[in-house]
């Protein structure tokens, strides 16, 4: 197999989906604390007990046990996020919360104990609630300054402890899910396109600023963007469908283009012009975007979609919607499974940007059944998950053979956690089963699934054991 010796094998989580402890040690509320149904329901006024993210899988208190299990699988890298409101409880505070900073010091030290490199998302759908309520999130220019304070604290504190950083999780999703992605309280239907693209501009400027500050404080740090990759195929060879597909891809690629090339592309200027979109930019901001581009591009990959010019077909996709592909099967949650799509997207991104690529999310959300393992313990026989990951990793190997530089691969939800889109625990991604249910019951015990041993073998053989 094609995997380079230094390939970074590992797994990924986000603070809000696993930590729990939503109000401990000085943490402020964030938008997740009022989203008990994820993307599928309205936010609540206050945190409510049916919100599984408030307690999640209690990673905040059990991270030592969990990292030990990751080390047992042989992880080289562990992706997690820092919960912004643990560091700045209201987002606009003058001073950071020492207890929050200490928690991540301890977490990163625990990773290093086993030779696991942390890969840190600075903002993963965790805008402090105060920034959402008081400023309407990233629509407001002031967010750039608050984010700047936050990243300055992070880079100074974790210099030498964290080498790989991602500025915003799935930055392009703000166009489709403005609250979860951008802390924007105005519902999407009422939000003007100008405000939406103004928010994008603010996030992009903040991302460039983080890249600048990160490089200044720690020249060894590698700073990347993170996009939701959604390879989009034309539904038919009709040229109208091909052009519609090109345009859909452009709207997604805009975010990578800005991070890698640092200038507003012509297709976007045209889109703004034809849709009456006006955004405010300053010459300083445009210079910042141009001068502080990323070291690498990272992305999530779950599904591909089709596009057609008349869009009569049923919607498909995760956060971004498209048209269903008649050639593909789908998961229990209706996400279409397309292993070759990951090879396609790796080639496409590299041809477009010539930057090293990092797959920081990929995996299968499924309903698992805990059974006796025949040796007095319990396990999950998740052959479906093994097949999914095996097939995707084989396509990653194909892309490496195609000449694409791939830095690493972190499976999503390497330990079961709360789903982002539906806020359920029933949608499990992990190699490690967590005994916790959506009604709040469960012991929180951890159990190794069959895929745990499979992934351990894959890592140990550097991909040679893929079938
Ligand atoms: C990505 C997010 O959109 O997909 C993760 O970055 C999320 O936070 C993952 O968990 C899987 O989606 P879901 O809805 O199944 O949790």
Short mmCIF file of C-alpha atoms and ligand atoms in Angstrom, two decimals:
data_model
loop_
_atom_site.label_atom_id
_atom_site.label_comp_id
_atom_site.label_asym_id
_atom_site.label_seq_id
_atom_site.Cartn_x
_atom_site.Cartn_y
_atom_site.Cartn_z
CA UNK A 1 0.00 0.00 0.00
CA UNK A 2 0.96 3.55 -0.72
CA UNK A 3 0.89 5.17 2.72
CA UNK A 4 4.04 7.12 3.53
CA UNK A 5 6.00 6.16 6.68
CA UNK A 6 5.10 9.37 8.47
CA UNK A 7 1.35 9.09 7.68
CA UNK A 8 -0.70 10.46 10.57
CA UNK A 9 -3.28 7.81 11.48
CA UNK A 10 -5.80 8.72 14.13
CA UNK A 11 -9.27 9.80 15.10
CA UNK A 12 -11.29 12.98 15.58
CA UNK A 13 -13.84 14.46 17.96
CA UNK A 14 -15.09 17.92 18.88
CA UNK A 15 -15.29 19.32 22.41
CA UNK A 16 -19.02 20.00 22.31
CA UNK A 17 -19.86 16.47 21.20
CA UNK A 18 -17.85 14.57 23.79
CA UNK A 19 -16.68 16.67 26.76
CA UNK A 20 -19.96 17.30 28.59
CA UNK A 21 -19.26 19.31 31.81
CA UNK A 22 -21.00 22.19 30.06
CA UNK A 23 -20.94 24.51 33.05
CA UNK A 24 -17.91 23.29 35.01
CA UNK A 25 -14.68 25.09 35.91
CA UNK A 26 -15.87 28.44 34.61
CA UNK A 27 -17.07 27.36 31.16
CA UNK A 28 -19.63 29.74 29.68
CA UNK A 29 -22.55 28.59 27.57
CA UNK A 30 -22.09 28.10 23.85
CA UNK A 31 -24.61 27.71 21.06
CA UNK A 32 -24.63 23.91 21.40
CA UNK A 33 -26.01 24.23 24.91
CA UNK A 34 -29.27 25.58 23.45
CA UNK A 35 -29.51 23.19 20.47
CA UNK A 36 -30.99 19.96 21.93
CA UNK A 37 -32.10 18.76 18.47
CA UNK A 38 -29.00 19.77 16.53
CA UNK A 39 -29.93 21.06 13.10
CA UNK A 40 -33.36 19.50 13.30
CA UNK A 41 -35.08 21.75 15.81
CA UNK A 42 -35.26 25.31 17.06
CA UNK A 43 -32.83 26.55 19.70
CA UNK A 44 -34.14 26.79 23.25
CA UNK A 45 -33.98 29.86 25.48
CA UNK A 46 -31.89 28.05 28.11
CA UNK A 47 -30.07 24.69 28.29
CA UNK A 48 -32.63 21.90 28.76
CA UNK A 49 -32.04 18.47 30.37
CA UNK A 50 -32.89 16.61 27.14
CA UNK A 51 -29.78 18.14 25.51
CA UNK A 52 -27.31 15.24 25.39
CA UNK A 53 -24.36 17.54 24.70
CA UNK A 54 -24.52 19.05 28.18
CA UNK A 55 -23.10 15.85 29.61
CA UNK A 56 -22.22 13.93 26.40
CA UNK A 57 -19.79 11.05 27.06
CA UNK A 58 -18.11 12.87 29.95
CA UNK A 59 -14.78 13.04 28.13
CA UNK A 60 -13.96 16.05 30.32
CA UNK A 61 -13.51 13.70 33.29
CA UNK A 62 -12.60 10.50 31.45
CA UNK A 63 -10.12 11.70 28.84
CA UNK A 64 -7.22 9.78 30.41
CA UNK A 65 -9.00 6.47 30.01
CA UNK A 66 -10.05 7.37 26.45
CA UNK A 67 -6.63 8.52 25.29
CA UNK A 68 -5.15 5.32 26.68
CA UNK A 69 -7.55 3.41 24.41
CA UNK A 70 -6.56 5.57 21.42
CA UNK A 71 -2.92 4.82 22.22
CA UNK A 72 -3.75 1.11 22.36
CA UNK A 73 -5.00 1.41 18.75
CA UNK A 74 -1.72 3.08 17.85
CA UNK A 75 -2.98 6.59 17.09
CA UNK A 76 -0.31 8.99 15.86
CA UNK A 77 -2.67 11.97 15.96
CA UNK A 78 -5.82 12.94 17.83
CA UNK A 79 -8.04 15.72 16.54
CA UNK A 80 -10.15 17.61 19.03
CA UNK A 81 -11.36 21.16 19.41
CA UNK A 82 -10.94 23.69 22.15
CA UNK A 83 -14.30 24.85 23.48
CA UNK A 84 -14.01 28.61 23.02
CA UNK A 85 -16.30 29.27 26.01
CA UNK A 86 -13.99 27.32 28.35
CA UNK A 87 -11.30 29.88 27.55
CA UNK A 88 -13.43 33.01 27.14
CA UNK A 89 -16.78 32.19 28.82
CA UNK A 90 -18.59 35.08 27.15
CA UNK A 91 -16.35 35.41 24.12
CA UNK A 92 -15.82 39.12 24.76
CA UNK A 93 -14.14 38.83 28.20
CA UNK A 94 -10.92 40.73 28.84
CA UNK A 95 -9.12 37.83 30.51
CA UNK A 96 -9.10 34.10 29.78
CA UNK A 97 -10.32 31.45 32.21
CA UNK A 98 -7.26 29.74 33.69
CA UNK A 99 -9.10 26.52 34.54
CA UNK A 100 -10.14 26.10 30.92
CA UNK A 101 -6.58 26.60 29.72
CA UNK A 102 -5.33 24.13 32.30
CA UNK A 103 -7.74 21.46 31.10
CA UNK A 104 -6.26 21.54 27.59
CA UNK A 105 -2.70 21.63 28.99
CA UNK A 106 -3.51 18.38 30.78
CA UNK A 107 -5.24 16.88 27.75
CA UNK A 108 -2.34 17.61 25.41
CA UNK A 109 0.16 16.33 27.98
CA UNK A 110 -1.81 13.09 28.16
CA UNK A 111 -1.63 12.76 24.34
CA UNK A 112 2.13 13.40 24.33
CA UNK A 113 2.61 10.79 27.03
CA UNK A 114 1.74 8.23 24.35
CA UNK A 115 3.43 10.00 21.44
CA UNK A 116 0.09 11.19 20.05
CA UNK A 117 0.21 14.55 18.27
CA UNK A 118 -2.82 16.78 18.99
CA UNK A 119 -4.54 18.34 15.96
CA UNK A 120 -6.63 21.20 17.26
CA UNK A 121 -9.69 22.86 15.77
CA UNK A 122 -9.88 26.39 17.13
CA UNK A 123 -13.60 26.77 16.45
CA UNK A 124 -15.77 23.70 15.90
CA UNK A 125 -19.42 24.79 15.97
CA UNK A 126 -18.88 26.19 19.49
CA UNK A 127 -19.40 29.95 19.33
CA UNK A 128 -19.89 31.32 22.86
CA UNK A 129 -23.62 31.95 23.32
CA UNK A 130 -23.06 35.54 24.35
CA UNK A 131 -21.41 36.27 20.99
CA UNK A 132 -24.43 34.80 19.23
CA UNK A 133 -27.02 36.66 21.32
CA UNK A 134 -25.31 40.01 21.73
CA UNK A 135 -23.57 40.34 18.34
CA UNK A 136 -25.46 37.91 16.04
CA UNK A 137 -22.28 35.90 15.63
CA UNK A 138 -20.03 36.27 12.62
CA UNK A 139 -22.33 38.74 10.86
CA UNK A 140 -20.74 41.25 13.23
CA UNK A 141 -17.27 42.61 12.47
CA UNK A 142 -16.39 42.65 16.19
CA UNK A 143 -16.13 38.86 16.15
CA UNK A 144 -12.80 39.17 14.35
CA UNK A 145 -11.30 40.97 17.36
CA UNK A 146 -12.72 38.48 19.88
CA UNK A 147 -11.40 35.56 17.84
CA UNK A 148 -8.04 37.29 17.55
CA UNK A 149 -7.77 37.56 21.35
CA UNK A 150 -8.75 33.93 21.68
CA UNK A 151 -6.23 32.58 19.17
CA UNK A 152 -3.44 34.74 20.58
CA UNK A 153 -4.01 33.15 23.98
CA UNK A 154 -4.08 29.65 22.44
CA UNK A 155 -0.92 30.04 20.38
CA UNK A 156 1.01 31.50 23.30
CA UNK A 157 -0.17 28.92 25.76
CA UNK A 158 0.17 25.82 23.61
CA UNK A 159 3.29 26.75 21.65
CA UNK A 160 5.40 23.62 21.36
CA UNK A 161 2.51 21.49 22.60
CA UNK A 162 0.31 21.67 19.51
CA UNK A 163 1.80 21.56 16.05
CA UNK A 164 -1.29 21.19 13.83
CA UNK A 165 -4.10 23.73 13.96
CA UNK A 166 -7.37 24.17 12.03
CA UNK A 167 -8.95 27.61 12.12
CA UNK A 168 -12.68 26.82 11.62
CA UNK A 169 -14.45 23.49 11.28
CA UNK A 170 -16.21 23.12 7.91
CA UNK A 171 -16.06 26.85 7.30
CA UNK A 172 -18.25 26.58 4.19
CA UNK A 173 -21.17 25.20 6.19
CA UNK A 174 -22.04 28.68 7.46
CA UNK A 175 -23.92 29.22 4.20
CA UNK A 176 -26.27 26.37 5.05
CA UNK A 177 -26.33 26.25 8.86
CA UNK A 178 -25.59 29.79 10.08
CA UNK A 179 -26.37 29.21 13.76
CA UNK A 180 -24.34 26.08 14.38
CA UNK A 181 -21.52 27.17 12.10
CA UNK A 182 -21.45 30.94 12.59
CA UNK A 183 -23.31 31.66 15.81
CA UNK A 184 -25.84 33.65 13.75
CA UNK A 185 -29.20 33.86 15.53
CA UNK A 186 -31.17 35.18 12.53
CA UNK A 187 -32.84 32.13 10.92
CA UNK A 188 -31.47 31.28 7.48
CA UNK A 189 -34.76 32.12 5.74
CA UNK A 190 -34.63 35.67 7.13
CA UNK A 191 -30.92 36.26 6.62
CA UNK A 192 -29.93 38.36 3.60
CA UNK A 193 -27.27 36.97 1.30
CA UNK A 194 -25.23 40.11 1.92
CA UNK A 195 -25.20 39.42 5.66
CA UNK A 196 -24.37 35.79 5.06
CA UNK A 197 -21.40 36.57 2.81
CA UNK A 198 -20.36 39.36 5.16
CA UNK A 199 -20.14 36.70 7.88
CA UNK A 200 -18.04 34.54 5.52
CA UNK A 201 -15.73 37.46 4.89
CA UNK A 202 -15.30 38.04 8.63
CA UNK A 203 -14.49 34.36 9.23
CA UNK A 204 -12.05 34.29 6.33
CA UNK A 205 -10.27 37.40 7.61
CA UNK A 206 -10.19 35.90 11.12
CA UNK A 207 -8.75 32.70 9.69
CA UNK A 208 -5.99 34.61 7.88
CA UNK A 209 -5.29 36.54 11.07
CA UNK A 210 -4.99 33.28 13.02
CA UNK A 211 -2.55 31.98 10.41
CA UNK A 212 -0.48 35.15 10.73
CA UNK A 213 -0.46 35.16 14.54
CA UNK A 214 0.17 31.42 14.75
CA UNK A 215 3.20 31.63 12.46
CA UNK A 216 4.57 34.64 14.34
CA UNK A 217 4.26 33.01 17.75
CA UNK A 218 5.29 29.50 16.71
CA UNK A 219 7.14 29.24 13.37
CA UNK A 220 6.92 25.43 13.62
CA UNK A 221 3.12 25.43 13.75
CA UNK A 222 1.26 24.14 10.69
CA UNK A 223 -2.00 25.93 10.20
CA UNK A 224 -4.74 24.67 7.93
CA UNK A 225 -8.26 25.47 6.86
CA UNK A 226 -11.03 22.88 7.14
CA UNK A 227 -13.80 22.53 4.59
CA UNK A 228 -16.78 20.26 4.21
CA UNK A 229 -15.93 18.49 0.99
CA UNK A 230 -18.90 17.62 -1.10
CA UNK A 231 -17.86 16.25 -4.46
CA UNK A 232 -20.69 17.13 -6.78
CA UNK A 233 -21.29 15.16 -9.97
CA UNK A 234 -23.53 16.17 -12.86
CA UNK A 235 -26.73 14.10 -12.70
CA UNK A 236 -26.58 13.68 -16.49
CA UNK A 237 -24.13 14.63 -19.28
CA UNK A 238 -26.54 17.42 -20.29
CA UNK A 239 -24.30 20.52 -20.50
CA UNK A 240 -26.85 22.41 -18.41
CA UNK A 241 -26.25 19.92 -15.59
CA UNK A 242 -22.49 20.16 -16.08
CA UNK A 243 -22.57 23.95 -15.71
CA UNK A 244 -24.90 23.73 -12.70
CA UNK A 245 -22.39 21.30 -11.16
CA UNK A 246 -19.48 23.60 -11.89
CA UNK A 247 -21.32 26.43 -10.16
CA UNK A 248 -22.21 24.31 -7.13
CA UNK A 249 -18.58 23.23 -6.82
CA UNK A 250 -17.42 26.84 -7.15
CA UNK A 251 -19.61 27.95 -4.26
CA UNK A 252 -17.98 25.28 -2.10
CA UNK A 253 -14.46 25.74 -3.41
CA UNK A 254 -14.66 29.49 -2.78
CA UNK A 255 -13.58 28.89 0.83
CA UNK A 256 -10.53 26.84 -0.13
CA UNK A 257 -9.68 29.31 -2.89
CA UNK A 258 -9.68 32.14 -0.37
CA UNK A 259 -7.51 30.22 2.08
CA UNK A 260 -5.00 29.08 -0.53
CA UNK A 261 -4.97 31.88 -3.10
CA UNK A 262 -6.08 34.72 -0.84
CA UNK A 263 -8.13 36.67 -3.38
CA UNK A 264 -11.83 36.88 -4.23
CA UNK A 265 -12.23 34.73 -7.38
CA UNK A 266 -13.88 36.06 -10.54
CA UNK A 267 -16.76 33.56 -10.33
CA UNK A 268 -17.57 34.88 -6.85
CA UNK A 269 -17.51 38.52 -7.92
CA UNK A 270 -19.96 37.60 -10.66
CA UNK A 271 -22.15 35.71 -8.17
CA UNK A 272 -22.19 38.75 -5.85
CA UNK A 273 -23.01 41.06 -8.77
CA UNK A 274 -25.84 38.94 -10.13
CA UNK A 275 -27.39 38.31 -6.72
CA UNK A 276 -27.24 41.87 -5.43
CA UNK A 277 -24.75 40.86 -2.72
CA UNK A 278 -22.73 43.68 -1.23
CA UNK A 279 -20.09 43.13 1.40
CA UNK A 280 -17.78 45.54 3.17
CA UNK A 281 -14.06 44.89 2.95
CA UNK A 282 -11.05 47.06 3.75
CA UNK A 283 -7.71 47.19 1.90
CA UNK A 284 -6.02 45.93 5.11
CA UNK A 285 -8.31 42.91 5.24
CA UNK A 286 -7.74 42.09 1.59
CA UNK A 287 -3.97 42.34 2.13
CA UNK A 288 -4.20 40.04 5.15
CA UNK A 289 -6.10 37.46 3.11
CA UNK A 290 -3.51 37.61 0.35
CA UNK A 291 -0.46 37.43 2.60
CA UNK A 292 -1.46 34.80 5.15
CA UNK A 293 -2.54 31.71 3.30
CA UNK A 294 -2.66 28.24 4.85
CA UNK A 295 0.01 25.54 5.10
CA UNK A 296 -2.39 22.74 4.27
CA UNK A 297 -6.02 22.05 3.45
CA UNK A 298 -8.05 19.69 5.59
CA UNK A 299 -11.54 18.43 4.95
CA UNK A 300 -14.38 16.18 6.05
CA UNK A 301 -15.73 13.62 3.64
CA UNK A 302 -18.92 11.64 4.11
CA UNK A 303 -21.02 11.83 0.97
CA UNK A 304 -21.04 12.93 -2.62
CA UNK A 305 -24.09 14.40 -4.32
CA UNK A 306 -25.32 15.13 -7.82
CA UNK A 307 -26.46 18.41 -9.28
CA UNK A 308 -28.95 19.09 -12.02
CA UNK A 309 -30.06 22.30 -13.69
CA UNK A 310 -33.73 21.78 -12.85
CA UNK A 311 -33.29 20.34 -9.32
CA UNK A 312 -36.60 18.50 -9.19
CA UNK A 313 -35.06 15.46 -7.56
CA UNK A 314 -35.03 14.69 -3.87
CA UNK A 315 -32.38 16.32 -1.69
CA UNK A 316 -29.37 14.43 -0.36
CA UNK A 317 -26.14 15.23 1.47
CA UNK A 318 -25.28 16.13 5.04
CA UNK A 319 -25.24 19.85 5.79
CA UNK A 320 -25.05 20.87 2.15
CA UNK A 321 -27.83 19.48 -0.02
CA UNK A 322 -27.71 18.07 -3.53
CA UNK A 323 -29.49 15.50 -5.66
CA UNK A 324 -29.39 11.75 -4.91
CA UNK A 325 -27.08 9.59 -6.97
CA UNK A 326 -28.96 6.59 -8.40
CA UNK A 327 -25.80 4.45 -8.33
CA UNK A 328 -25.11 4.65 -4.60
CA UNK A 329 -26.42 2.98 -1.45
CA UNK A 330 -27.00 4.99 1.71
CA UNK A 331 -26.46 4.77 5.46
CA UNK A 332 -29.25 4.35 8.02
CA UNK A 333 -29.35 8.14 8.14
CA UNK A 334 -29.72 8.50 4.35
CA UNK A 335 -26.13 9.60 3.67
CA UNK A 336 -25.00 8.13 0.35
CA UNK A 337 -21.87 6.01 0.52
CA UNK A 338 -19.25 6.67 -2.16
CA UNK A 339 -15.70 5.49 -1.38
CA UNK A 340 -14.39 6.59 -4.78
CA UNK A 341 -15.57 10.10 -4.00
CA UNK A 342 -12.70 10.47 -1.54
CA UNK A 343 -10.14 9.68 -4.26
CA UNK A 344 -11.92 12.10 -6.57
CA UNK A 345 -11.96 14.89 -4.00
CA UNK A 346 -8.29 14.37 -3.06
CA UNK A 347 -7.26 14.64 -6.70
CA UNK A 348 -9.53 17.59 -7.36
CA UNK A 349 -8.32 19.55 -4.32
CA UNK A 350 -4.67 18.86 -5.04
CA UNK A 351 -4.99 19.77 -8.70
CA UNK A 352 -6.68 23.00 -7.69
CA UNK A 353 -4.52 24.07 -4.76
CA UNK A 354 -1.25 22.11 -4.75
CA UNK A 355 -1.27 22.02 -0.96
CA UNK A 356 -0.80 18.98 1.28
CA UNK A 357 -4.20 17.54 2.22
CA UNK A 358 -5.40 16.12 5.51
CA UNK A 359 -8.59 14.02 5.79
CA UNK A 360 -9.79 15.03 9.23
CA UNK A 361 -13.25 13.44 9.19
CA UNK A 362 -14.67 10.34 7.56
CA UNK A 363 -16.79 7.57 9.01
CA UNK A 364 -20.09 5.79 9.27
CA UNK A 365 -22.82 6.74 11.71
CA UNK A 366 -24.77 3.57 12.51
CA UNK A 367 -26.94 1.90 15.15
CA UNK A 368 -24.69 -0.48 17.08
CA UNK A 369 -25.74 -3.41 19.25
CA UNK A 370 -23.66 -4.31 22.28
CA UNK A 371 -23.32 -8.10 22.63
CA UNK A 372 -21.39 -10.57 24.78
CA UNK A 373 -17.93 -11.17 23.38
CA UNK A 374 -17.83 -14.78 24.58
CA UNK A 375 -14.98 -14.01 26.98
CA UNK A 376 -16.96 -12.41 29.76
CA UNK A 377 -16.91 -8.95 28.23
CA UNK A 378 -18.97 -7.00 25.70
CA UNK A 379 -18.37 -5.80 22.16
CA UNK A 380 -20.05 -4.66 18.95
CA UNK A 381 -19.65 -6.70 15.78
CA UNK A 382 -19.49 -3.71 13.48
CA UNK A 383 -18.42 -5.33 10.22
CA UNK A 384 -20.39 -2.63 8.34
CA UNK A 385 -18.10 0.05 9.83
CA UNK A 386 -14.98 -1.93 9.01
CA UNK A 387 -16.18 -2.33 5.40
CA UNK A 388 -16.94 1.39 5.10
CA UNK A 389 -13.56 2.50 6.45
CA UNK A 390 -11.64 -0.16 4.54
CA UNK A 391 -13.21 0.87 1.24
CA UNK A 392 -12.55 4.57 1.82
CA UNK A 393 -8.95 4.00 2.91
CA UNK A 394 -8.28 1.94 -0.20
CA UNK A 395 -9.36 4.93 -2.26
CA UNK A 396 -7.08 7.18 -0.19
CA UNK A 397 -4.25 4.82 -1.16
CA UNK A 398 -5.29 5.18 -4.80
CA UNK A 399 -5.09 8.96 -4.51
CA UNK A 400 -1.62 8.69 -2.96
CA UNK A 401 -0.65 6.53 -5.95
CA UNK A 402 -2.07 9.30 -8.14
CA UNK A 403 0.55 11.56 -6.59
CA UNK A 404 -1.55 13.42 -4.03
CA UNK A 405 0.32 14.32 -0.81
CA UNK A 406 -1.95 13.17 2.03
CA UNK A 407 -0.71 14.04 5.51
CA UNK A 408 -3.06 11.84 7.48
CA UNK A 409 -6.48 10.45 8.17
CA UNK A 410 -8.56 10.88 11.32
CA UNK A 411 -11.82 8.94 11.43
CA UNK A 412 -14.76 10.90 12.75
CA UNK A 413 -16.00 10.06 16.22
CA UNK A 414 -13.27 7.56 17.06
CA UNK A 415 -15.18 7.11 20.30
CA UNK A 416 -19.01 7.26 20.25
CA UNK A 417 -20.24 10.80 20.79
CA UNK A 418 -23.29 12.99 20.30
CA UNK A 419 -24.22 13.61 16.67
CA UNK A 420 -23.94 17.13 15.38
CA UNK A 421 -26.88 17.20 12.98
CA UNK A 422 -29.41 15.27 15.09
CA UNK A 423 -27.91 15.56 18.61
CA UNK A 424 -28.41 11.81 19.12
CA UNK A 425 -26.16 9.27 20.78
CA UNK A 426 -27.83 6.49 18.78
CA UNK A 427 -25.84 7.54 15.70
CA UNK A 428 -22.53 5.95 16.59
CA UNK A 429 -19.24 6.34 14.75
CA UNK A 430 -16.70 5.00 17.23
CA UNK A 431 -14.21 2.19 17.55
CA UNK A 432 -15.14 2.45 21.22
CA UNK A 433 -18.72 1.94 22.34
CA UNK A 434 -19.92 4.24 25.10
CA UNK A 435 -22.80 2.97 27.22
CA UNK A 436 -24.98 6.06 27.05
CA UNK A 437 -28.44 6.41 25.55
CA UNK A 438 -30.56 9.26 24.31
CA UNK A 439 -32.81 9.10 27.37
CA UNK A 440 -29.76 9.84 29.52
CA UNK A 441 -29.42 6.26 30.87
CA UNK A 442 -26.22 4.21 30.72
CA UNK A 443 -23.13 3.62 32.81
CA UNK A 444 -20.71 5.54 30.52
CA UNK A 445 -18.55 2.38 30.43
CA UNK A 446 -16.32 2.07 27.37
CA UNK A 447 -16.15 -1.15 25.28
CA UNK A 448 -13.84 -2.02 22.38
CA UNK A 449 -15.78 -2.80 19.19
CA UNK A 450 -14.57 -5.26 16.54
CA UNK A 451 -13.45 -2.25 14.47
CA UNK A 452 -11.12 -1.26 17.33
CA UNK A 453 -8.94 -4.31 16.68
CA UNK A 454 -9.28 -3.88 12.92
CA UNK A 455 -8.03 -0.25 13.01
CA UNK A 456 -5.19 -1.23 15.33
CA UNK A 457 -4.04 -3.73 12.69
CA UNK A 458 -4.39 -1.22 9.87
CA UNK A 459 -2.27 1.33 11.71
CA UNK A 460 0.33 -1.23 12.78
CA UNK A 461 0.69 -2.40 9.17
CA UNK A 462 0.61 1.19 7.81
CA UNK A 463 -2.31 0.23 5.61
CA UNK A 464 -0.88 -3.07 4.34
CA UNK A 465 -3.78 -5.00 5.90
CA UNK A 466 -6.46 -3.17 3.91
CA UNK A 467 -8.46 -5.57 1.75
C1 LIG B 1 -19.36 17.12 10.38
C2 LIG B 1 -19.02 17.82 11.66
O1 LIG B 1 -20.33 17.88 9.72
O2 LIG B 1 -19.95 15.86 10.43
C3 LIG B 1 -19.02 16.95 12.90
O3 LIG B 1 -17.79 18.49 11.56
C4 LIG B 1 -20.16 15.96 12.81
O4 LIG B 1 -19.11 17.80 14.02
C5 LIG B 1 -19.90 15.07 11.60
O5 LIG B 1 -20.38 15.21 13.95
C6 LIG B 1 -20.91 13.95 11.43
O6 LIG B 1 -22.19 14.45 11.41
P1 LIG B 1 -23.31 13.92 12.39
O7 LIG B 1 -24.46 14.82 12.16
O8 LIG B 1 -23.57 12.52 11.99
O9 LIG B 1 -22.77 14.02 13.76
#
